Structures are given as structure tokens and as C-alpha cells.
PDB file of C-alpha atoms in Angstrom:
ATOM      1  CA  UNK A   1     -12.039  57.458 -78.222  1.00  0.00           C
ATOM      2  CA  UNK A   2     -10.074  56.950 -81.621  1.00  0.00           C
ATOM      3  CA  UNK A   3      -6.968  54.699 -81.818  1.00  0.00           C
ATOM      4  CA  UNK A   4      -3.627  56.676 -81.394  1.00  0.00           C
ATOM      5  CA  UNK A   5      -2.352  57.272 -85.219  1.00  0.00           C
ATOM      6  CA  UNK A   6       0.527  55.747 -85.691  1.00  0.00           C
ATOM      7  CA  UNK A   7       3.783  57.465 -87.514  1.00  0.00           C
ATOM      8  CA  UNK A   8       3.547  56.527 -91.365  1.00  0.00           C
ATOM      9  CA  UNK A   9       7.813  55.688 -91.040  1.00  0.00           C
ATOM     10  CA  UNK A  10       6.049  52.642 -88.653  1.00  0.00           C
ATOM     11  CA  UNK A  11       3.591  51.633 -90.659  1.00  0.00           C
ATOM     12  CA  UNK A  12       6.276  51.526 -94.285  1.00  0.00           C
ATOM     13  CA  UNK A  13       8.883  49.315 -91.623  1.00  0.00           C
ATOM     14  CA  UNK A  14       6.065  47.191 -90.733  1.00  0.00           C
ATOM     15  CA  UNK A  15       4.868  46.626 -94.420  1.00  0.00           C
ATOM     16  CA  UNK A  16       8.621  46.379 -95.514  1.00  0.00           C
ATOM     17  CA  UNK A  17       9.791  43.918 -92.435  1.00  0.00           C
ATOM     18  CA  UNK A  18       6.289  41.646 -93.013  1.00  0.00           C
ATOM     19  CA  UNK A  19       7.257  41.501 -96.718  1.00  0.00           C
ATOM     20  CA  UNK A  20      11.041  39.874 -95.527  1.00  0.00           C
ATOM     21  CA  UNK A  21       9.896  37.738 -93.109  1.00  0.00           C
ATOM     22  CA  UNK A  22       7.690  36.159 -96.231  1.00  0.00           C
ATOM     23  CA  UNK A  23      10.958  36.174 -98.237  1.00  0.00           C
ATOM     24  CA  UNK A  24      12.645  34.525 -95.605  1.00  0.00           C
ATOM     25  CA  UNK A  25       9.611  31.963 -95.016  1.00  0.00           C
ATOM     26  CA  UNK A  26       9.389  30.746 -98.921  1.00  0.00           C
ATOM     27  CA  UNK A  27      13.124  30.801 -98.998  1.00  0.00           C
ATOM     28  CA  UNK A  28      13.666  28.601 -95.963  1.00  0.00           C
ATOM     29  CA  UNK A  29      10.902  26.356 -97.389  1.00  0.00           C
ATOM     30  CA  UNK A  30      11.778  26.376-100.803  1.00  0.00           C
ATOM     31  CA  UNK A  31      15.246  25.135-100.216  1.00  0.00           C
ATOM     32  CA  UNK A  32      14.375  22.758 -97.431  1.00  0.00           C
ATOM     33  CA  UNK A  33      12.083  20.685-100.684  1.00  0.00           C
ATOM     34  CA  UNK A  34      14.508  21.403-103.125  1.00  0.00           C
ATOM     35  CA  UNK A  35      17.408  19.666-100.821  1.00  0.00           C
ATOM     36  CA  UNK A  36      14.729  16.931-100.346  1.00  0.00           C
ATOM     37  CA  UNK A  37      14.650  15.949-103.993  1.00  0.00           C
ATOM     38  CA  UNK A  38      17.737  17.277-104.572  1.00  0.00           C
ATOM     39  CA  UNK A  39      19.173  14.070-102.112  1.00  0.00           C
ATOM     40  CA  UNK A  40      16.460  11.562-103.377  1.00  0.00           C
ATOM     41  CA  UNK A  41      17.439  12.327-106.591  1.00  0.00           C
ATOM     42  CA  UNK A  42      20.843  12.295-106.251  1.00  0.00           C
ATOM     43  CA  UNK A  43      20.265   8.987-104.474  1.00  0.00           C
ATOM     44  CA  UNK A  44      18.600   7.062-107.114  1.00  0.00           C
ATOM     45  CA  UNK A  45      20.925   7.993-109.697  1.00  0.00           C
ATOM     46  CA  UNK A  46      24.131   6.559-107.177  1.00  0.00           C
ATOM     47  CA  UNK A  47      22.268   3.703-106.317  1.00  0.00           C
ATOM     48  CA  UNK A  48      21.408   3.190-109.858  1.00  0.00           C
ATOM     49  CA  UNK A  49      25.218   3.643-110.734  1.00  0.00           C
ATOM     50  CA  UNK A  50      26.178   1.821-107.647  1.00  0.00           C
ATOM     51  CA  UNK A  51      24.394  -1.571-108.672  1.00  0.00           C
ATOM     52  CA  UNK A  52      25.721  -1.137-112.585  1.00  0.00           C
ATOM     53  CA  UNK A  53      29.574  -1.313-111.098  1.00  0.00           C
ATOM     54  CA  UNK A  54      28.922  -3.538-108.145  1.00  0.00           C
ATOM     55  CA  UNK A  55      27.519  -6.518-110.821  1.00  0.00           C
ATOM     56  CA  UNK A  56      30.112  -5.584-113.301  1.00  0.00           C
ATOM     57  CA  UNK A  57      32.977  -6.002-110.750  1.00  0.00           C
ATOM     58  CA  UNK A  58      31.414  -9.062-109.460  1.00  0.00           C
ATOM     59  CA  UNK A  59      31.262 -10.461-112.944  1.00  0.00           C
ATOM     60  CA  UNK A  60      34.634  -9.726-112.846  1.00  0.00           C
ATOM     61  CA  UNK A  61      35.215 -11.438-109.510  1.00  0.00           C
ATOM     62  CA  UNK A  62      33.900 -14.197-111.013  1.00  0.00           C
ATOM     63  CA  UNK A  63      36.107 -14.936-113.685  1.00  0.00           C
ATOM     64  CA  UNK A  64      39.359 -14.633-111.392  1.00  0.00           C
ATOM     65  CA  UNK A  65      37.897 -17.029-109.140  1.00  0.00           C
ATOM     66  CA  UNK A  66      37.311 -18.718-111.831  1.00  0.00           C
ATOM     67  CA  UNK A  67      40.643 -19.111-113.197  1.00  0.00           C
ATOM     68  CA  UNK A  68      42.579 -19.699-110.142  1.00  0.00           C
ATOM     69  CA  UNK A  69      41.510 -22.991-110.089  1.00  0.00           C
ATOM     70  CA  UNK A  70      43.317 -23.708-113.618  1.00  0.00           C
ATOM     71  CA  UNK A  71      46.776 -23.935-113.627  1.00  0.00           C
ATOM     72  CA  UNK A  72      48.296 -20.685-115.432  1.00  0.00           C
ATOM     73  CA  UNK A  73      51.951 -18.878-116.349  1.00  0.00           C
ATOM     74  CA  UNK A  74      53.368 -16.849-113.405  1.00  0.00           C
ATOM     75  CA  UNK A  75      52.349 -13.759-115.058  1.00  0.00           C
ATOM     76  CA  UNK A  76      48.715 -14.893-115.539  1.00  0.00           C
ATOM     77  CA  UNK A  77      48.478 -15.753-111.610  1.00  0.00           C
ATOM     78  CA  UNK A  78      50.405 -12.771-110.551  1.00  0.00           C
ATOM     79  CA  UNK A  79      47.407 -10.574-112.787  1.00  0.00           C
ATOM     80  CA  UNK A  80      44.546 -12.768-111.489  1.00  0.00           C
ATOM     81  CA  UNK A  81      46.108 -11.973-107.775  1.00  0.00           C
ATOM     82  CA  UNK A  82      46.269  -8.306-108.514  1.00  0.00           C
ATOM     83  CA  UNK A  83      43.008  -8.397-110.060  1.00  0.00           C
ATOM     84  CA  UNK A  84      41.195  -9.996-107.352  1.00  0.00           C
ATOM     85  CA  UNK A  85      43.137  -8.036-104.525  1.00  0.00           C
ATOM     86  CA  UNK A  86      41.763  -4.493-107.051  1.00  0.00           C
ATOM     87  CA  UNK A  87      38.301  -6.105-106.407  1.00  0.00           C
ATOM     88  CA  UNK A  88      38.364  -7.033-102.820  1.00  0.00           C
ATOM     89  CA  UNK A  89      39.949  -4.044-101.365  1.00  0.00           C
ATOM     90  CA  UNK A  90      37.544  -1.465-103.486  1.00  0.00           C
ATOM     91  CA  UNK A  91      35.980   0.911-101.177  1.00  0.00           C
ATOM     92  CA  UNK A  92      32.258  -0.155 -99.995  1.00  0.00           C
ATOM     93  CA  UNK A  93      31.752   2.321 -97.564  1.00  0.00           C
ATOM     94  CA  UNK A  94      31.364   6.210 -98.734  1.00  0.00           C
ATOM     95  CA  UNK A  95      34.570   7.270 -97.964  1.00  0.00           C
ATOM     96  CA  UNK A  96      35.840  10.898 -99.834  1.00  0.00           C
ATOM     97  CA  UNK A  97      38.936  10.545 -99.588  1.00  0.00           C
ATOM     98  CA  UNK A  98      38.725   7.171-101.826  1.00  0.00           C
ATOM     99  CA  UNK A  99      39.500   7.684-105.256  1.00  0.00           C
ATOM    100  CA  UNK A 100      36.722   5.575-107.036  1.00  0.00           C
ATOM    101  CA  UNK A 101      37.241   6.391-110.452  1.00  0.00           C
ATOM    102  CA  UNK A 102      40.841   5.454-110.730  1.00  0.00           C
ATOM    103  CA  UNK A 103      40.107   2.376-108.947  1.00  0.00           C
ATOM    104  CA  UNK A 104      37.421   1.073-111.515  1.00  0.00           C
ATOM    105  CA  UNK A 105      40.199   2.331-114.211  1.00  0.00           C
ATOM    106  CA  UNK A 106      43.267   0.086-112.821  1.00  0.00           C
ATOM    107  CA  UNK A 107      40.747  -2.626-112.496  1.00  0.00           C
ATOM    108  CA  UNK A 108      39.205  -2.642-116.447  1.00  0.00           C
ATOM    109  CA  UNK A 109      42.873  -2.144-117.009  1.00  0.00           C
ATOM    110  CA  UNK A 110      44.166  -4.834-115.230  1.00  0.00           C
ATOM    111  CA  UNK A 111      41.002  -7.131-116.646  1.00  0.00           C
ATOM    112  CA  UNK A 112      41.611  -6.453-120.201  1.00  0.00           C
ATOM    113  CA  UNK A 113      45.436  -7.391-119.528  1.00  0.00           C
ATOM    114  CA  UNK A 114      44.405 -10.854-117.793  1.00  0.00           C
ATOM    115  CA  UNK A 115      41.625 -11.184-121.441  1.00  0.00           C
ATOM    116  CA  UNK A 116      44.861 -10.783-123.346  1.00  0.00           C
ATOM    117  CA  UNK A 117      47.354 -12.911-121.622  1.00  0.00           C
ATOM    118  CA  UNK A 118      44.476 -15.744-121.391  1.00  0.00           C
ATOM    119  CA  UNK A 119      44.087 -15.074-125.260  1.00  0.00           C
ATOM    120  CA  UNK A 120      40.024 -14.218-124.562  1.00  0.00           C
ATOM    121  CA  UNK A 121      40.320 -10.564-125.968  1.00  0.00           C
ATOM    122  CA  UNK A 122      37.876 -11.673-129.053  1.00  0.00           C
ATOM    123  CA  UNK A 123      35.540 -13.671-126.966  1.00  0.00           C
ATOM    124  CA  UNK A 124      32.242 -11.916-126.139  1.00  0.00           C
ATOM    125  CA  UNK A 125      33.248  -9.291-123.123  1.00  0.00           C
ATOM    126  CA  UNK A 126      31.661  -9.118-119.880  1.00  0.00           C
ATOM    127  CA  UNK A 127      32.452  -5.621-119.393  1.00  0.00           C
ATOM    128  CA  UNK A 128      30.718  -2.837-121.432  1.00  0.00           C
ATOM    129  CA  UNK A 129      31.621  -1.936-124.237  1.00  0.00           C
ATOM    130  CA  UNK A 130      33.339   2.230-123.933  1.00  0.00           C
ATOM    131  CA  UNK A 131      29.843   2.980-125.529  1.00  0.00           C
ATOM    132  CA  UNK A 132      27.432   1.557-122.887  1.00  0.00           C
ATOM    133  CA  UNK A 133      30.070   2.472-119.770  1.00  0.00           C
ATOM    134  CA  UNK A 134      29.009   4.780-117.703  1.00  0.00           C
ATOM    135  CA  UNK A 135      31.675   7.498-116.472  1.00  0.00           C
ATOM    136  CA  UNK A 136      31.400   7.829-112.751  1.00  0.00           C
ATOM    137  CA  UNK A 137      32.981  11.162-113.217  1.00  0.00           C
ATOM    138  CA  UNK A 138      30.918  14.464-111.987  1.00  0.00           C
TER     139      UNK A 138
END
């Protein structure tokens, strides 16, 4: 006895429904690896960035610390308070809402002010110069 012949309609939805569940198999694993290195990727290159403005703001740290144990002007004590209050109260946890960028700006700010008012503007910098800065901006 033969096998029953099935309807050619059938056998096209078969072919055609086989041929999307592929699709949908390579898709599904294409973007599971591509999120994969996508994240480690996008990992490295915060971390990287991450470690670049943690030791510049700790350099930074530093130097306040530093000169609050000199005896200063009103104004330079009222910047090295501001400056270290920037610093301490930056964000370290990952927190959207935080506005990164503007913080690192009002601190550089706030740091080349304090340079200025201690008259160290001409001295070699600790902070990058604009050319080797990176902009945390996406």
C-alpha cells in the first residue's frame, strides 16, 4: 500500500512555515550574540572611560585636600569646599536620572577657578588638556 498523497497547498505551507521557523531560529540567535558583545563591548569602553574620570577626579581630590590644610582667602576656601563637596557627592552608582556630564563640567569649571585664584593656571595641569579629554557625551 502507497502513502496517502498529500495536497501540494500542504506540502508549499510546510516548505514556507520550515523556511520561517529558520528565520526565526538565526534571528533569535543572531541577536542573542550580537547583544552579548554588544554589552561586553559597551562595557569595556565605560569601564575604560570610567577609570580615566575616576583618577582624574581623584587627582583632583587630591589637590583640595591638599590645600585645606594651608591657610587661604575666604573665596579660595569657599571654592575648595565647593570643589570637594562636586567631588564627593558625584554619582558612583549607575543612576539615569544623574546628569554625569554636567557634573564633570561644573567640576573642571570650578577646578580651573580654584588654579586661578591660587595663581597655578601656568603650572603644569593635572587635568587634560581639551585635546586629550574625552567627551562622555553619546
Amino acid at each position: 500500500m502507497s502513502a496517502p498523497s498529500r495536497d501540494i497547498n500542504d506540502l508549499f505551507d510546510d516548505i514556507v512555515l520550515t523556511e520561517e521557523k529558520h528565520a526565526r531560529t538565526g534571528y533569535d540567535e543572531g541577536l542573542k550574540d550580537g547583544n552579548s558583545q554588544g554589552n561586553e563591548e559597551g562595557y569595556k569602553l565605560g569601564y575604560s572611560q570610567g577609570v580615566q574620570l575616576g583618577e582624574e577626579l581623584g587627582k583632583i581630590l587630591g589637590e583640595v585636600v591638599a590645600q585645606q590644610q594651608f591657610s587661604h582667602t575666604e573665596r579660595v576656601r569657599r571654592t575648595l569646599d565647593q570643589l570637594r563637596s562636586l567631588i564627593e557627592g558625584f554619582p558612583r552608582k549607575n543612576d539615569p536620572e544623574a546628569d554625569i556630564i554636567g557634573t564633570v563640567e561644573t567640576i573642571r569649571n570650578t577646578h580651573r577657578r580654584l588654579r586661578a585664584l591660587l595663581g597655578t593656571k601656568g603650572t603644569a595641569s593635572r587635568e587634560p588638556s581639551p585635546a586629550n579629554r574625552k567627551d562622555y557625551s553619546f
